[in-house]
Short mmCIF file of C-alpha atoms and ligand atoms in Angstrom, two decimals:
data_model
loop_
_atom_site.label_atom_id
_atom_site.label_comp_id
_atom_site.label_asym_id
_atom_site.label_seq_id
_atom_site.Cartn_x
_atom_site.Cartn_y
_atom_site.Cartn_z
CA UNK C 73 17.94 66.50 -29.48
CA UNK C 74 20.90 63.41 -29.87
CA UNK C 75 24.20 64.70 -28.80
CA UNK C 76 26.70 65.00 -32.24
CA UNK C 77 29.93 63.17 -31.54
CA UNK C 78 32.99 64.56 -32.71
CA UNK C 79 34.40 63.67 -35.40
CA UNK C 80 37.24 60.78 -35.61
CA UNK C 81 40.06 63.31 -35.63
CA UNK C 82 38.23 65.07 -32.95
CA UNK C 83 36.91 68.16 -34.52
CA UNK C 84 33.56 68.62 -33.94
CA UNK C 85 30.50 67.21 -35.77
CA UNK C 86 29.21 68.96 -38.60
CA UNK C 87 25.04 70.25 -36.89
CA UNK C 88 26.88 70.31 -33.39
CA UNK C 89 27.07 73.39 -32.77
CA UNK C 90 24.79 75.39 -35.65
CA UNK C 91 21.44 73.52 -35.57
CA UNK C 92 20.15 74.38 -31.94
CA UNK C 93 20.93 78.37 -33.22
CA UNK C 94 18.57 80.82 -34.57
CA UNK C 95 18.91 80.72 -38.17
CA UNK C 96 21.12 84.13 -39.66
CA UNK C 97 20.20 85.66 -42.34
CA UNK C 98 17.59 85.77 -45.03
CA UNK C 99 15.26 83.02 -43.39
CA UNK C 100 11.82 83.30 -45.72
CA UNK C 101 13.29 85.90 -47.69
CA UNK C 102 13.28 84.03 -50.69
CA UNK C 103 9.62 82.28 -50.45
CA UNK C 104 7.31 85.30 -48.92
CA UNK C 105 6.28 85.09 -45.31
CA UNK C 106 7.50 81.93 -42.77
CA UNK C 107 4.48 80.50 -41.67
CA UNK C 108 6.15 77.76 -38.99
CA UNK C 109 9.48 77.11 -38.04
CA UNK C 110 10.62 73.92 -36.46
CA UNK C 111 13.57 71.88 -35.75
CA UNK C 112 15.18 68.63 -36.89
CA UNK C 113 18.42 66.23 -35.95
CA UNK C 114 18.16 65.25 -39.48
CA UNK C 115 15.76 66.58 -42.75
CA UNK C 116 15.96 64.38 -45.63
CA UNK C 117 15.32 65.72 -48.69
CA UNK C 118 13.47 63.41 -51.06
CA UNK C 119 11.05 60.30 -49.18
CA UNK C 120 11.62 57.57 -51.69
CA UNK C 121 13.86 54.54 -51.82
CA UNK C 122 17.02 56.29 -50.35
CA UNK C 123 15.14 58.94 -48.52
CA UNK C 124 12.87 56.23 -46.29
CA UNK C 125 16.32 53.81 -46.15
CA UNK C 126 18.71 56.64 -44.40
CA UNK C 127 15.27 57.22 -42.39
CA UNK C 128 14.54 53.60 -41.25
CA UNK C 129 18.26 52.69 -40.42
CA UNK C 130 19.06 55.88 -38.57
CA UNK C 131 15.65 55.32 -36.42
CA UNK C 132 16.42 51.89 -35.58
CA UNK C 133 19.93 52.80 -34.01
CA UNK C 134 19.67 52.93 -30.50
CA UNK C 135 22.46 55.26 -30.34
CA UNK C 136 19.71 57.67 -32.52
CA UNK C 137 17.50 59.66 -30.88
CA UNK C 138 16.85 62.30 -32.65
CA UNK C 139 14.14 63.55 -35.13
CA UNK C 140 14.54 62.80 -38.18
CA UNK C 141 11.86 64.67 -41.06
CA UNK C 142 11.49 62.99 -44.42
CA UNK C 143 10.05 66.05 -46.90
CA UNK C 144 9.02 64.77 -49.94
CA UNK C 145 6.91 66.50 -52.37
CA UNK C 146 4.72 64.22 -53.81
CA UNK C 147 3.59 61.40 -51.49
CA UNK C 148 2.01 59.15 -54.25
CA UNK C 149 5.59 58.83 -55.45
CA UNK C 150 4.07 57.96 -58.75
CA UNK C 151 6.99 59.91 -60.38
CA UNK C 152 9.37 59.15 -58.08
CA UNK C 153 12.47 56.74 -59.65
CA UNK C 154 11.67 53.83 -57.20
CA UNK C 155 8.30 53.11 -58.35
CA UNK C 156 9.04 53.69 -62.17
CA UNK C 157 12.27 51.66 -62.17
CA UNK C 158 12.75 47.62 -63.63
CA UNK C 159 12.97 47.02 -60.01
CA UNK C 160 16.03 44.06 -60.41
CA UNK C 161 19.13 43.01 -57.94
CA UNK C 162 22.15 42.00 -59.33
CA UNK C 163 26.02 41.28 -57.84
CA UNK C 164 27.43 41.55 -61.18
CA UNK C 165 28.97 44.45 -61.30
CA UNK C 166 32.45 45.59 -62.42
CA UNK C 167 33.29 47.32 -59.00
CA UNK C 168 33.92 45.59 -55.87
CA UNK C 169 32.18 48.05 -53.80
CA UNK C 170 28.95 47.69 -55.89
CA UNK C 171 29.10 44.19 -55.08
CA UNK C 172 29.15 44.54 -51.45
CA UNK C 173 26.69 47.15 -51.42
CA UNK C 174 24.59 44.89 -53.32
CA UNK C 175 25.07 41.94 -51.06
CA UNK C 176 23.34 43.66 -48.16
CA UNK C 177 20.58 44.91 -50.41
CA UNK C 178 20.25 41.24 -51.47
CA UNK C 179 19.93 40.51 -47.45
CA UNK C 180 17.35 43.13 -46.70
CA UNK C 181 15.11 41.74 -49.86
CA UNK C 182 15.54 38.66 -49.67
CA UNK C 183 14.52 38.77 -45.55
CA UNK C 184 12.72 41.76 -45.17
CA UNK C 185 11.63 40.41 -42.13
CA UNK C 186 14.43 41.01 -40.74
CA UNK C 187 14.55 44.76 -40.89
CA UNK C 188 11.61 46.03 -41.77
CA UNK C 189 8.43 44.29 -39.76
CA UNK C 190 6.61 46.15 -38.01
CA UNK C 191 4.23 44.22 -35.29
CA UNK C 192 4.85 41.06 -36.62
CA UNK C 193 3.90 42.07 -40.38
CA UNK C 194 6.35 42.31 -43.07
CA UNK C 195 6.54 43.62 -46.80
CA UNK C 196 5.84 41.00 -49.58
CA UNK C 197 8.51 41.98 -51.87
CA UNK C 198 8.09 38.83 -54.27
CA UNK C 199 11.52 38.37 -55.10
CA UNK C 200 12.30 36.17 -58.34
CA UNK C 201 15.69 34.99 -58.09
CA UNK C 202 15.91 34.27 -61.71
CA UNK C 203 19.43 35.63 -62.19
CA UNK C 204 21.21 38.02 -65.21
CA UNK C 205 22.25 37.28 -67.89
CA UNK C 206 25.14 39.26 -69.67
CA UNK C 207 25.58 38.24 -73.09
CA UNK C 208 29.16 39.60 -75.46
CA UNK C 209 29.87 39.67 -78.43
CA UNK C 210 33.87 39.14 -79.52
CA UNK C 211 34.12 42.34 -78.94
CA UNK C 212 32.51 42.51 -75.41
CA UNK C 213 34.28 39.36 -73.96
CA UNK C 214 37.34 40.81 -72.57
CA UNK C 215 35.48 42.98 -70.50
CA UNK C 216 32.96 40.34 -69.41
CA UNK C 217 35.81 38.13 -68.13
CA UNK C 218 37.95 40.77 -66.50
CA UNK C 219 34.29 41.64 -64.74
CA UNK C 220 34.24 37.86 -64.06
CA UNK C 221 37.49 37.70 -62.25
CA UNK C 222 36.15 40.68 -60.54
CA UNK C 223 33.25 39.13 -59.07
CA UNK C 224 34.81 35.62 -58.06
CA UNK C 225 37.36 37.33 -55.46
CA UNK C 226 34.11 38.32 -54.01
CA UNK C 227 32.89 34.70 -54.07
CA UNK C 228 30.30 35.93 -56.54
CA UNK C 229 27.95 32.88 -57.37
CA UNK C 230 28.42 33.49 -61.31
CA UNK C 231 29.64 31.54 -64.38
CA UNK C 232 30.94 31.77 -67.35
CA UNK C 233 29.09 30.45 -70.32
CA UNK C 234 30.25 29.73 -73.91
CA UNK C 235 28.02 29.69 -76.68
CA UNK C 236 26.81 26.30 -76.78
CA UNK C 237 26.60 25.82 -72.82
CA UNK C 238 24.79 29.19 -73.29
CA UNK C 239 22.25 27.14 -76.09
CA UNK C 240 22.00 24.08 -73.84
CA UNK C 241 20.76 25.90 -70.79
CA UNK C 242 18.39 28.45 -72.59
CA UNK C 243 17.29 26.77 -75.96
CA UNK C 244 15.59 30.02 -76.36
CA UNK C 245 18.63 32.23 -77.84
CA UNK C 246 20.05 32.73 -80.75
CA UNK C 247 23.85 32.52 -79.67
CA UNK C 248 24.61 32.94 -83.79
CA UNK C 249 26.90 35.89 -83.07
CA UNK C 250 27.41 35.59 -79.90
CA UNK C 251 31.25 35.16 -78.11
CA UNK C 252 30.18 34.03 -74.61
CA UNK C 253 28.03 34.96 -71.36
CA UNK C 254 27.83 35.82 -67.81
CA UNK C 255 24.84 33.94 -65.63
CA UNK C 256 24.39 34.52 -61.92
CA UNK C 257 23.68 31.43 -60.28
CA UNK C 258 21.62 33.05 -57.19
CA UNK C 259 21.30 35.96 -55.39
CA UNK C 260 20.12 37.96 -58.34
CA UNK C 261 16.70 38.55 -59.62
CA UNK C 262 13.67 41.28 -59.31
CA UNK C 263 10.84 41.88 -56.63
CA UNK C 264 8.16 44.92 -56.42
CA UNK C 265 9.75 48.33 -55.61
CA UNK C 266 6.14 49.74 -54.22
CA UNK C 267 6.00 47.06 -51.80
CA UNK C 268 9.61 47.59 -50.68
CA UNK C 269 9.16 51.20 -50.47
CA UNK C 270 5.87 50.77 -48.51
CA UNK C 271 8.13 48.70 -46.47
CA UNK C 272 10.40 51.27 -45.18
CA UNK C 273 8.16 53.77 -44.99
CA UNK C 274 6.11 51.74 -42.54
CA UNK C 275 9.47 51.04 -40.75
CA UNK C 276 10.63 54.24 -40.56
CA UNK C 277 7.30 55.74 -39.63
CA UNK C 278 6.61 53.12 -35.95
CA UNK C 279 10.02 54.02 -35.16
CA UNK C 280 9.06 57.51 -35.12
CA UNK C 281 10.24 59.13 -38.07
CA UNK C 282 8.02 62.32 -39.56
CA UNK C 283 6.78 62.28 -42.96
CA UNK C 284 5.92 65.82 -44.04
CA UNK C 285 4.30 66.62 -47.36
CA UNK C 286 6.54 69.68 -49.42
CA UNK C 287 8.91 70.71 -51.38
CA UNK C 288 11.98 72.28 -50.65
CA UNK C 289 12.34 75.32 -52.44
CA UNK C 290 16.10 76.97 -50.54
CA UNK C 291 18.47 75.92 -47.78
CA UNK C 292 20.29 78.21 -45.71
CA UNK C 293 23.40 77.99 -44.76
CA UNK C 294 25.77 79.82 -41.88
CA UNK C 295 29.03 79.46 -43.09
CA UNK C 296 30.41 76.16 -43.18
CA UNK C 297 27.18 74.50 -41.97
CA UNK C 298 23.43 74.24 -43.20
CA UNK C 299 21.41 75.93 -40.82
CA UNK C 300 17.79 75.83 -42.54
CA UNK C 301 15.61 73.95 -44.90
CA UNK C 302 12.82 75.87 -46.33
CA UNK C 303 9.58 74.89 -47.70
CA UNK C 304 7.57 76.01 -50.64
CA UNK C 305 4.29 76.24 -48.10
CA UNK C 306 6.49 79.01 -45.57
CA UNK C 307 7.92 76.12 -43.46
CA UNK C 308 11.49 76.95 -41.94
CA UNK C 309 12.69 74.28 -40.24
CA UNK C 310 16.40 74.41 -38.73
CA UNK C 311 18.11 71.26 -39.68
CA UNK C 312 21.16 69.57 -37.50
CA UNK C 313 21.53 67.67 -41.17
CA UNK C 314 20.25 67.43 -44.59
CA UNK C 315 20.78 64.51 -46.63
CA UNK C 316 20.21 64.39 -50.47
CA UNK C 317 17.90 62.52 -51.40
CA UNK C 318 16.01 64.13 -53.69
CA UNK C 319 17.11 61.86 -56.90
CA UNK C 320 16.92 62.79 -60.07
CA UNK C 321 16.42 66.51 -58.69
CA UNK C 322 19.63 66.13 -56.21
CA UNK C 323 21.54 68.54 -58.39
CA UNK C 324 18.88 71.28 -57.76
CA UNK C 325 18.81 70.53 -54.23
CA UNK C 326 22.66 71.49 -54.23
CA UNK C 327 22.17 74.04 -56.16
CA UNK C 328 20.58 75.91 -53.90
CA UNK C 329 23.81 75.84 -51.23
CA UNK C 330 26.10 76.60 -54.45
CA UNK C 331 27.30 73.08 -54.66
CA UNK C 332 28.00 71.77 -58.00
CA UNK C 333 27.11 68.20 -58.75
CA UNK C 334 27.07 66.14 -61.52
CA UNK C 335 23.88 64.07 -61.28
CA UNK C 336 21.05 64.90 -64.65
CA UNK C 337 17.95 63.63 -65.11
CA UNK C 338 18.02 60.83 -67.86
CA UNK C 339 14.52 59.32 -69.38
CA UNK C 340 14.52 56.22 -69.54
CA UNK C 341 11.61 53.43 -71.72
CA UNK C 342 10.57 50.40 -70.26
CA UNK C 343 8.25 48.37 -72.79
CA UNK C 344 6.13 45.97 -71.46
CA UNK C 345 5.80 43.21 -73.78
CA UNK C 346 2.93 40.16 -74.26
CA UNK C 347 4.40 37.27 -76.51
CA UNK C 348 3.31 34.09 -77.75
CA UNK C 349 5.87 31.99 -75.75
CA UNK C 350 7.25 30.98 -72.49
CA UNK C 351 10.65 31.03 -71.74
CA UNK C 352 10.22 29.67 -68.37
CA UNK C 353 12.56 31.22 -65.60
CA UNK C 354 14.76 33.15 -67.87
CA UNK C 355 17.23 35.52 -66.13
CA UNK C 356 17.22 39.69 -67.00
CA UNK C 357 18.82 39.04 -70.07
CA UNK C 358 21.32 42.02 -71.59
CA UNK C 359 21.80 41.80 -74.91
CA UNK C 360 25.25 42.94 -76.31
CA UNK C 361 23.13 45.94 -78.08
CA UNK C 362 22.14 47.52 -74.71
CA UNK C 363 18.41 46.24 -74.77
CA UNK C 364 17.55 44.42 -71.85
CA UNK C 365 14.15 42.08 -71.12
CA UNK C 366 12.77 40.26 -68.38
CA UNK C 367 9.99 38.13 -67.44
CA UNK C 368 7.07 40.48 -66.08
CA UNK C 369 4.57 37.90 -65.14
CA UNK C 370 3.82 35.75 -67.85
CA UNK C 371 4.86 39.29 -70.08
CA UNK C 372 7.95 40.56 -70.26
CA UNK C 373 9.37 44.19 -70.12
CA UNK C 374 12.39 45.43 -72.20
CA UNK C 375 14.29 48.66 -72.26
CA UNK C 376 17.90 49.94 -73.10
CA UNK C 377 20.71 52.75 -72.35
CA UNK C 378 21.57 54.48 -74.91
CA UNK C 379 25.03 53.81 -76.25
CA UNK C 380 27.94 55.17 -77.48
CA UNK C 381 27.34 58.73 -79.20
CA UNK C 382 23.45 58.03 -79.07
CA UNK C 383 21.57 61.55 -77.54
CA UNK C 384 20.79 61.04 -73.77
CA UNK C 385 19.55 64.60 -73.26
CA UNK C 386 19.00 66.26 -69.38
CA UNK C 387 15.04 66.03 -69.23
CA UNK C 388 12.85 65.74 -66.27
CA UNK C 389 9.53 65.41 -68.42
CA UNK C 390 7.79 61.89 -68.42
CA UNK C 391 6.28 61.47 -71.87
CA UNK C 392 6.98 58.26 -73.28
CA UNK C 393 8.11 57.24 -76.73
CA UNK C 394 7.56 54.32 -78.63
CA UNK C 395 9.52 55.12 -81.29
CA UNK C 396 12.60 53.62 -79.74
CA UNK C 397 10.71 50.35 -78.79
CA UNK C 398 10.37 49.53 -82.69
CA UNK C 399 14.01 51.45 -83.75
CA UNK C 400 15.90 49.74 -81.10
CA UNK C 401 14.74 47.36 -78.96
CA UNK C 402 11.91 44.85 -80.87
CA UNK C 403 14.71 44.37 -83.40
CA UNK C 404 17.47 43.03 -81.12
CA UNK C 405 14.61 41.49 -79.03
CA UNK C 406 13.96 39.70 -82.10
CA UNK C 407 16.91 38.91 -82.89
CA UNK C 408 18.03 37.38 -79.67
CA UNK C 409 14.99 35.77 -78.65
CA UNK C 410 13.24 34.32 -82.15
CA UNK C 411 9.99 33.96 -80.45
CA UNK C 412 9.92 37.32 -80.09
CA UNK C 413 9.08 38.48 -83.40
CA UNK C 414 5.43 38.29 -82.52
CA UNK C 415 5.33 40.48 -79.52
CA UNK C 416 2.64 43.10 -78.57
CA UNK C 417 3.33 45.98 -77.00
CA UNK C 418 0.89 46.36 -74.08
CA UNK C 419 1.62 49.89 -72.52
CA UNK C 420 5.21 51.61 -72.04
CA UNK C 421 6.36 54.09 -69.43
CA UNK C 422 9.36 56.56 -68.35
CA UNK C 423 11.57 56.77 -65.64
CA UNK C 424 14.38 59.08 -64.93
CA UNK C 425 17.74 57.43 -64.28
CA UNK C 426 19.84 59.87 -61.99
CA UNK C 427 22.86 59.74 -64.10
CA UNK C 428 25.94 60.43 -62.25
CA UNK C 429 28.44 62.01 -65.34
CA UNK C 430 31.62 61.40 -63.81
CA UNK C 431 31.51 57.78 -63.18
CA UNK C 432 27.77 56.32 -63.35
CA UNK C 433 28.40 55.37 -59.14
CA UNK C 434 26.67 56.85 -56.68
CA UNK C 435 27.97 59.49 -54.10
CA UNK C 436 27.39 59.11 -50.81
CA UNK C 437 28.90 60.87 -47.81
CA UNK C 438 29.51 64.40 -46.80
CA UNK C 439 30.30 67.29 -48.82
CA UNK C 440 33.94 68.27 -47.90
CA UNK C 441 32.92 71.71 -46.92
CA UNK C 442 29.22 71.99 -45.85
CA UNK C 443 29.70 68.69 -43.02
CA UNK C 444 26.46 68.09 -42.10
CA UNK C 445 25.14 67.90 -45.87
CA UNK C 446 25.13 64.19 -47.11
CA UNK C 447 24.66 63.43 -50.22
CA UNK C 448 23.24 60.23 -51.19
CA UNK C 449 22.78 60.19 -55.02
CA UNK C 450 23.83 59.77 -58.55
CA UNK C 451 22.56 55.92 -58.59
CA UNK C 452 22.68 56.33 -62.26
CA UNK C 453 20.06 53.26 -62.77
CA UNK C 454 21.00 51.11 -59.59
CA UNK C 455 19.82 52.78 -56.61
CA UNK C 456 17.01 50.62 -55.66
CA UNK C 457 19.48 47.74 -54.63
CA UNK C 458 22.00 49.93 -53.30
CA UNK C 459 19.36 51.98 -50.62
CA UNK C 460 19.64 49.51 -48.16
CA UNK C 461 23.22 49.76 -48.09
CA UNK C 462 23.32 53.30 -48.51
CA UNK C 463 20.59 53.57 -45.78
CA UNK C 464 22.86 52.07 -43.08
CA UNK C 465 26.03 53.65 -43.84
CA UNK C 466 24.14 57.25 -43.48
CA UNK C 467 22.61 56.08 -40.50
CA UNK C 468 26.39 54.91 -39.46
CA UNK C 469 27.46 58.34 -40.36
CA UNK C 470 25.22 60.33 -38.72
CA UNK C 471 25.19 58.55 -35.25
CA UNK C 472 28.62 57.59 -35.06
CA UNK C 473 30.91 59.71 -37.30
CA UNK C 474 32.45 57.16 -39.27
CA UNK C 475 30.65 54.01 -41.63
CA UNK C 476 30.55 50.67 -39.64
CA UNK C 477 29.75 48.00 -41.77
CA UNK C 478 30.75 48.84 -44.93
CA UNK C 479 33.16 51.58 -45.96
CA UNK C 480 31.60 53.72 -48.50
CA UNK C 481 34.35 56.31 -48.26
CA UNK C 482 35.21 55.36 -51.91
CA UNK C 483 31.84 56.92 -53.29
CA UNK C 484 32.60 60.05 -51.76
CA UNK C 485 31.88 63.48 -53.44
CA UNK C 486 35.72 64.41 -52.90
CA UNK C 487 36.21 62.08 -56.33
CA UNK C 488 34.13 64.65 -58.26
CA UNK C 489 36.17 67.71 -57.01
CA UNK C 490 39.63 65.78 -58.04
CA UNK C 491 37.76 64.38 -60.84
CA UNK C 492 38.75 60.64 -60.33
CA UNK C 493 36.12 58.50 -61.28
CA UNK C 494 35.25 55.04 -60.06
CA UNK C 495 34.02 53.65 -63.17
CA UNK C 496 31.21 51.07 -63.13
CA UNK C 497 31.19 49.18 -66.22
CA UNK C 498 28.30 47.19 -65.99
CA UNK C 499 25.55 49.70 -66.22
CA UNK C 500 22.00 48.38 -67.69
C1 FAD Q 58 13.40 52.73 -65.94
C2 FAD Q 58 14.24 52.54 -64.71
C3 FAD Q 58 14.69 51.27 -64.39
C4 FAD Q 58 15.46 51.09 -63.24
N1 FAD Q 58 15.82 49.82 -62.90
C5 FAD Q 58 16.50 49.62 -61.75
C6 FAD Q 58 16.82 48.31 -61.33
O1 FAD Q 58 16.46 47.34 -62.00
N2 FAD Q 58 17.51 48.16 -60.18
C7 FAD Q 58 17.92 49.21 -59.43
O2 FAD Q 58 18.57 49.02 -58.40
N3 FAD Q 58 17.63 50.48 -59.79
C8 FAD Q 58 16.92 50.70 -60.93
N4 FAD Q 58 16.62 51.96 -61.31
C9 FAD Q 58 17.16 53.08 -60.56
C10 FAD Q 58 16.41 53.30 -59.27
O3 FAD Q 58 15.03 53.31 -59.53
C11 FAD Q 58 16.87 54.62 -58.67
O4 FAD Q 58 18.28 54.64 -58.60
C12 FAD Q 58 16.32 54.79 -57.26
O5 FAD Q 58 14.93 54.60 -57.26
C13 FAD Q 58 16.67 56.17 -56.75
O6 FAD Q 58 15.93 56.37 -55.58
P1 FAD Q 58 15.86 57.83 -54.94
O7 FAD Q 58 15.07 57.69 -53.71
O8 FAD Q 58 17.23 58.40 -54.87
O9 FAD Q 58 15.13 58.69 -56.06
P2 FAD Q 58 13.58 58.83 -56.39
O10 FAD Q 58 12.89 57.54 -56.32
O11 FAD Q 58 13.45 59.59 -57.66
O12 FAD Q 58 13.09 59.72 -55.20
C14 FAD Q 58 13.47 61.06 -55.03
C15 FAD Q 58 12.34 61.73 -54.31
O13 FAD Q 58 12.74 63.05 -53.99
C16 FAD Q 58 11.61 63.87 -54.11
N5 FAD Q 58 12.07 65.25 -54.28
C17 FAD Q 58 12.83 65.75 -55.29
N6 FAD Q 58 13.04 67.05 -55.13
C18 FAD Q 58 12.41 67.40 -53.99
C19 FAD Q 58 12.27 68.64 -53.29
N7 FAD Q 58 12.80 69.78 -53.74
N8 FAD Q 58 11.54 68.65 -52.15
C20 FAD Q 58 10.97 67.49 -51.66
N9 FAD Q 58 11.08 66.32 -52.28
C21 FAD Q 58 11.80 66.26 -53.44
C22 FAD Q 58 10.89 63.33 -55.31
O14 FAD Q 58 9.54 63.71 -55.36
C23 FAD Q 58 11.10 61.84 -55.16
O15 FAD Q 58 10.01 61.19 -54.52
C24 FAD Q 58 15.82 52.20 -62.43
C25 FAD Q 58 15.36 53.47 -62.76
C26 FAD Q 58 14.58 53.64 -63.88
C27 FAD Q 58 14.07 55.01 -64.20
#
């Protein structure tokens, strides 16, 4: 077992002293008979994306020796977020933080040989830096300039276009009504989630990391600390930490210590598209209506967020609707794009966005109360490019007490108890 530092201000770290004891209490109680029980430095709760990111960073520390078990409930991860999202990078965001968080992700996929080969192979991610594309309407332009100024502290590539620079680079749009746009220059783009996710799970699994197939059904806790993860199968298995990373089911996994958080399940379309045109190496375009497209190949896929006082109701079913794809989005497709009033739909799925209702960031950290209980969720719809980030500053956190790197401290769940949001303003 790796020894727990204390904490910065000296108290002692949250698993130090609770995860070596027998757990008290009502171990099994709730699922029937315990059938094994084991131990872990760390359980993470949820194997996908964020799960295999804290997992591969923490194992690679060589200040980290301890075992770290990844539970994750369905292994084909075919409903999983990660493989159902759009899959895109982007530094334009409205937050600082998000920006920085996304500049590391951008480091890990763009050279994923640097973190994440294992003898001598490495993950094709195929990145296409193609860049986004915000576009605004008079109404929207304010906002797309203060986000401007935002990003060019940061030494964000990006630039602002009017509507006729807008025309002369992409002779594709229809800048009609249009007041001005937002194009990142590099460092933004798309690559294939799978891949990436294979990637760290490959990682995390040579530097000795335990997958284990199930789903946590309860977690124990002895007062102030999390003392046991169970499994639906009769699995106990005492737990130095748990980190959340069960996505768009994190709020159920607090649940069941008590803890109230304010990440739902949110469906979201993505349509993808066949049409009589090439538009050559156009960026993730998002339209002033919400709809966004991208090239997909030599297809495209589209979706959108609903807006405003549209219904965006908690759901964690996957049926898909197409309904939306001619309401919404083939009409401002359309519009935007001319060529695209001849598209064919070729096949359509749904995703859950993990919709964090405070603030759309993520939170990441410790709970305030329950110490050794990270959360690491509420991506609400940009988690992919923020795991790699969020990865190492868990793994930071858990071997060394404090984040190294980059401080994430901002994203912390205290914001949700005092209810001050970090807003992100950019959300696609
Ligand atoms: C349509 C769509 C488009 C998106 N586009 C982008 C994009 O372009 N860029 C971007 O950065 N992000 C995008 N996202 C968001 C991104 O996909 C997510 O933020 C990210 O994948 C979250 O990863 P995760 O590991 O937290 O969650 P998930 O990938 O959902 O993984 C959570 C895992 O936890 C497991 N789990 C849950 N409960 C339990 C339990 N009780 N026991 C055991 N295991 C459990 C689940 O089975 C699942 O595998 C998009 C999402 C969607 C839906």
């Amino acid at each position: 077992m790796v020894p727990v530092p204390p904490a910065p201000d000296g108290t002692p770290r949250p698993g130090a002293d609770s995860r070596m004891r027998a757990p008290r209490g009502v171990v099994g109680a709730s699922i029937g008979t315990v059938t094994t029980t084991e131990r872990a430095d760390v359980v993470i709760v949820g194997g996908a994306i964020i799960g295999s990111s804290v997992a591969t960073f923490l194992a690679a520390r060589p200040d980290f020796d301890g075992r770290i078990v990844v539970v994750e409930r369905d292994p084909s991860y075919r409903t999983s977020s990660t493989t159902l999202s759009a899959a895109s990078i982007r530094q334009q965001f409205s937050t600082p933080l998000n920006i920085e968080i996304s500049r590391f992700g951008l480091e890990l996929i763009g050279h994923p040989e640097r973190f994440l080969a294992v003898d001598g192979a490495t993950p094709e991610v195929d990145f296409v830096e193609n860049g986004y594309l915000f576009l605004a309407t008079d109404a929207g332009l304010a906002t797309l300039e203060h986000n401007h100024a935002v990003q060019r502290v940061l030494d964000v590539p990006v630039v602002l276009l009017s509507p006729a620079e807008l025309v002369q680079r992409f002779d594709w749009i229809n800048a009609d009504d249009l007041a001005g746009a937002s194009l990142g220059l590099e460092g933004e783009g798309w690559f294939d989630a799978h891949a990436l996710l294979q990637g760290f799970r490959r990682k995390a699994r040579s530097l000795g990391v335990v997958e284990r197939t199930g789903e946590v059904v309860a977690i124990e806790r002895d007062g102030e600390q999390i003392s046991t993860v169970l499994l639906a199968d009769g699995t106990s298995i005492i737990a130095g930490w748990v980190v959340n990373a069960a996505g768009p089911r994190a709020a159920d996994i607090a649940a069941m210590l008590g803890v109230d958080l304010p990440v739902r399940p949110r469906k979201r379309f993505v349509y993808h598209v066949e049409a009589p045109v090439s538009l050559g190496r156009a960026p993730l375009t998002i339209d002033p209506s919400g709809v966004y497209f991208r090239p997909e190949g030599p297809s495209f896929i589209a979706g959108f967020s609903p807006r405003g006082d549209e219904p965006d109701p908690d759901t964690l079913d996957l049926v898909v609707d197409r309904a939306p794809f001619e309401r919404i989005v083939w009409p401002a497709l359309a519009h935007r794009v001319p060529a695209f009033d001849r598209l064919r739909l070729l096949d359509a799925w749904a995703g859950h966005y993990e919709v964090n209702t405070l603030d759309h960031n993520a939170i990441v950290g410790p709970h305030p109360v329950l110490r050794n209980l990270l959360f690491a969720n509420g991506f609400s719809g940009h988690g992919l490019q923020q795991a790699p980030a969020v990865g190492r500053g868990l793994a930071e956190w858990i071997a060394t007490g404090a984040y190294r790197t980059l401080d994430l401290s901002p994203l912390g769940y205290e914001r949700i108890g005092l209810q001050r949001p970090i807003r992100e303003i950019n959300v696609v």
